[in-house]
């Protein structure tokens, strides 16, 4: 775009539309070099806009062919059309409008609107892609009944799908055919979908709790049909879970999923016709890892759950995105937790939030879960809106309990089914259903930044009281330098010297009142500073704080190394035992970074090695949790904790720490590895996933030891694995080791999986993440590999994204070569796919957090992008924010 043209959209400027659409009938005539779309809508003036007589329909990248108002063809002077709108004036209270235009899906590389992927047509309309298909009110508060007629060549596109139920189909002249789909539920345009192609499908059936039968179909090309079984099972589990946990039943007679290879994100919840990135559908033990299996189930669940939280009740405007996304992520997190291991799921979600969302909150892109302005809404499908949004929904669940939360959900649907609403409506339903004053929850919606809670403890031995003092604050973020206190439910326990939890009685409470609260309590922090005093505390305890990560905040407490070691062994809360292992590593790595900078020799004490070894050897602890405890904070997590981070120093120190642990724990690592390396049959259940996870964590540690025997051990696992999880874990260990086995394994993998694009994504990703020198050259070379595709988002994310986002040491090469490479890449990609380009540029906006020399090089790259002619709104917004302030 030309600079200065980007238009800022603001929440405070929201206005109800002038007209509403009662129905929309689409006629989409697909042809390889010109697709013609005719849409006929009945518009009626919005009751809140009684004087309106004008209508501006959204529309982009279309060749307008004709406009008919109540059957009369309009001449060019009777409407205006520009790059964004078709505008009409002097309109009556209600009228019928027929608009016809031509579009070119085969040339659409943005993967938004109607486009082709692998020879089939598909759509992506959220957030504002429908306007690339036809002229309409492309905004979520305009909900209507869609009827869609698709016409196409029958031999090339035998399957024609859209939302709702197929009500008619038949053959036409010239080898063409048609299908008509009718969706009986009103929906906004962003939930529209169309798919046409030569597809096969797997089918199943689900009987809902009220006894209705629903046909389930997953579509893909014939050769991928054998990989769809797990996705189908996942869908059935999701449908059942939503009935049991939330009383929510599916509403149409058919639910379809289509897998496509070229997709900008994970999946899309179009009504009755989900479109999925094929990586979140296809699975077999030989081609998918445990993480893939868990993700497939979670995303199938997520899109299914949107049918109520998103589709039946949708967003009034795009500022409300977290209303559907935060809530639906919370629902999918609970789905996974109920089906697998709850503590493991919680740990993984928190890890992800801290690594990515806390980093976003500390960057120039920091925004509240309900942003107040944007240039390009696609830029706000973020970890903040999604994952922090889910944490905020989880707060209601903690404050009101699971039953209270359910009452709130029931009221939300009772009030708002079929409506487009706001986060305030959600808050009101939660509070009204429970008679609770939740007004302070509002701060979570309109303030960005990660709140920080400083905790101190005063123990009074004479009076046997223990007081915890909390002081909350929140760093400045672009939207505000003056934050009001948040409502922070802070779950805690006190642990005595014997490692037991102490009964918690708050001063002033009777023993009876305290009884019900047992040894773990939630203190609702509402003020900037606040204290709570517990009585009858016989000895000075050690606090176990923010259990289960009860709020999305950071906290500080003056724990010593010994305290952490004690908590690693004695905290009865699975989550906080893991937390102690992470905080200990973090504290020691930060200390060593300081020591290194002062030229002091660094080292790790035997007590620390022993603490991790005890976790490793603890047979009473779930192997999955042992693996989590041994998976230490990553380099970018550490970088987020220091001012002016030096990526090279962080890489060295963290590696030193882990290598010291590996050498110190070697006997146990070997013993655990051997005990777990049984080549058991592959199954996807929490217990076997946990065993593989611990085994592969052991292998990852062992591979840090420079020993030819271990290279051979990795190669043996690589060659003998009966599943992708083990094979990839071995390959990943080798990819970071300079040894002949590395090349041997990479080559063998390439030969074996060359014809499987999803597996080749893993091969690209592993090489892009290698911390060995020369990785940038390798990434450049891989861009010419026959399996690489410069237009496929999965390939881009695997190769370029992984290099820029998960390879701190190589991306941040001191000469700036990583930055220059990414900059060139993004400028080029932006001409074809702005949405993905604007994701790829984000590592550079963290320039202020990096040491001075590199920081200047990063900033110069951002300036180069900023100056580039014709850069998209998407990239412009990120770069502009990245440079501002
Ligand atoms: N709602 C979609 C995301 C759409 C992204 C548009 N840029 C998938 C999901 O969250 O379920
Ligand atoms: Zn979603």
PDB file of C-alpha atoms and ligand atoms in Angstrom, residues 124 126-127 265 267-269 302-303 306 324-325 378 381 386 835, ligand 1:
ATOM      1  CA  UNK A 124     -11.668 -18.719   3.383  1.00  0.00           C
ATOM      2  CA  UNK A 126     -13.056 -15.017   7.957  1.00  0.00           C
ATOM      3  CA  UNK A 127     -12.457 -12.300   8.669  1.00  0.00           C
ATOM      4  CA  UNK A 265      -3.965 -21.094   9.316  1.00  0.00           C
ATOM      5  CA  UNK A 267      -8.825 -24.622  10.209  1.00  0.00           C
ATOM      6  CA  UNK A 268     -12.079 -22.729   9.770  1.00  0.00           C
ATOM      7  CA  UNK A 269     -15.434 -23.285  11.420  1.00  0.00           C
ATOM      8  CA  UNK A 302     -12.250 -26.433  18.503  1.00  0.00           C
ATOM      9  CA  UNK A 303     -13.961 -25.967  15.136  1.00  0.00           C
ATOM     10  CA  UNK A 306     -17.497 -23.011  17.430  1.00  0.00           C
ATOM     11  CA  UNK A 324     -15.688 -16.586  20.287  1.00  0.00           C
ATOM     12  CA  UNK A 325     -11.985 -17.477  20.156  1.00  0.00           C
ATOM     13  CA  UNK A 378      -6.195 -10.577  10.317  1.00  0.00           C
ATOM     14  CA  UNK A 381      -5.763 -13.505  15.347  1.00  0.00           C
ATOM     15  CA  UNK A 386      -6.883 -16.741  21.617  1.00  0.00           C
ATOM     16  CA  UNK A 835      -1.485 -12.645   5.719  1.00  0.00           C
TER      17      UNK A 835
HETATM   18  N1  LIG B   1     -11.777 -18.723  13.083  1.00  0.00           N
HETATM   19  C1  LIG B   1     -10.675 -19.279  12.353  1.00  0.00           C
HETATM   20  C2  LIG B   1      -9.555 -18.337  12.147  1.00  0.00           C
HETATM   21  C3  LIG B   1      -9.730 -17.377  11.044  1.00  0.00           C
HETATM   22  C4  LIG B   1      -8.476 -16.578  10.803  1.00  0.00           C
HETATM   23  C5  LIG B   1      -8.664 -15.494   9.833  1.00  0.00           C
HETATM   24  N2  LIG B   1      -7.418 -14.828   9.522  1.00  0.00           N
HETATM   25  C6  LIG B   1     -10.174 -20.538  12.982  1.00  0.00           C
HETATM   26  C7  LIG B   1     -10.459 -20.714  14.406  1.00  0.00           C
HETATM   27  O1  LIG B   1     -10.063 -19.968  15.260  1.00  0.00           O
HETATM   28  O2  LIG B   1     -11.171 -21.632  14.715  1.00  0.00           O
END
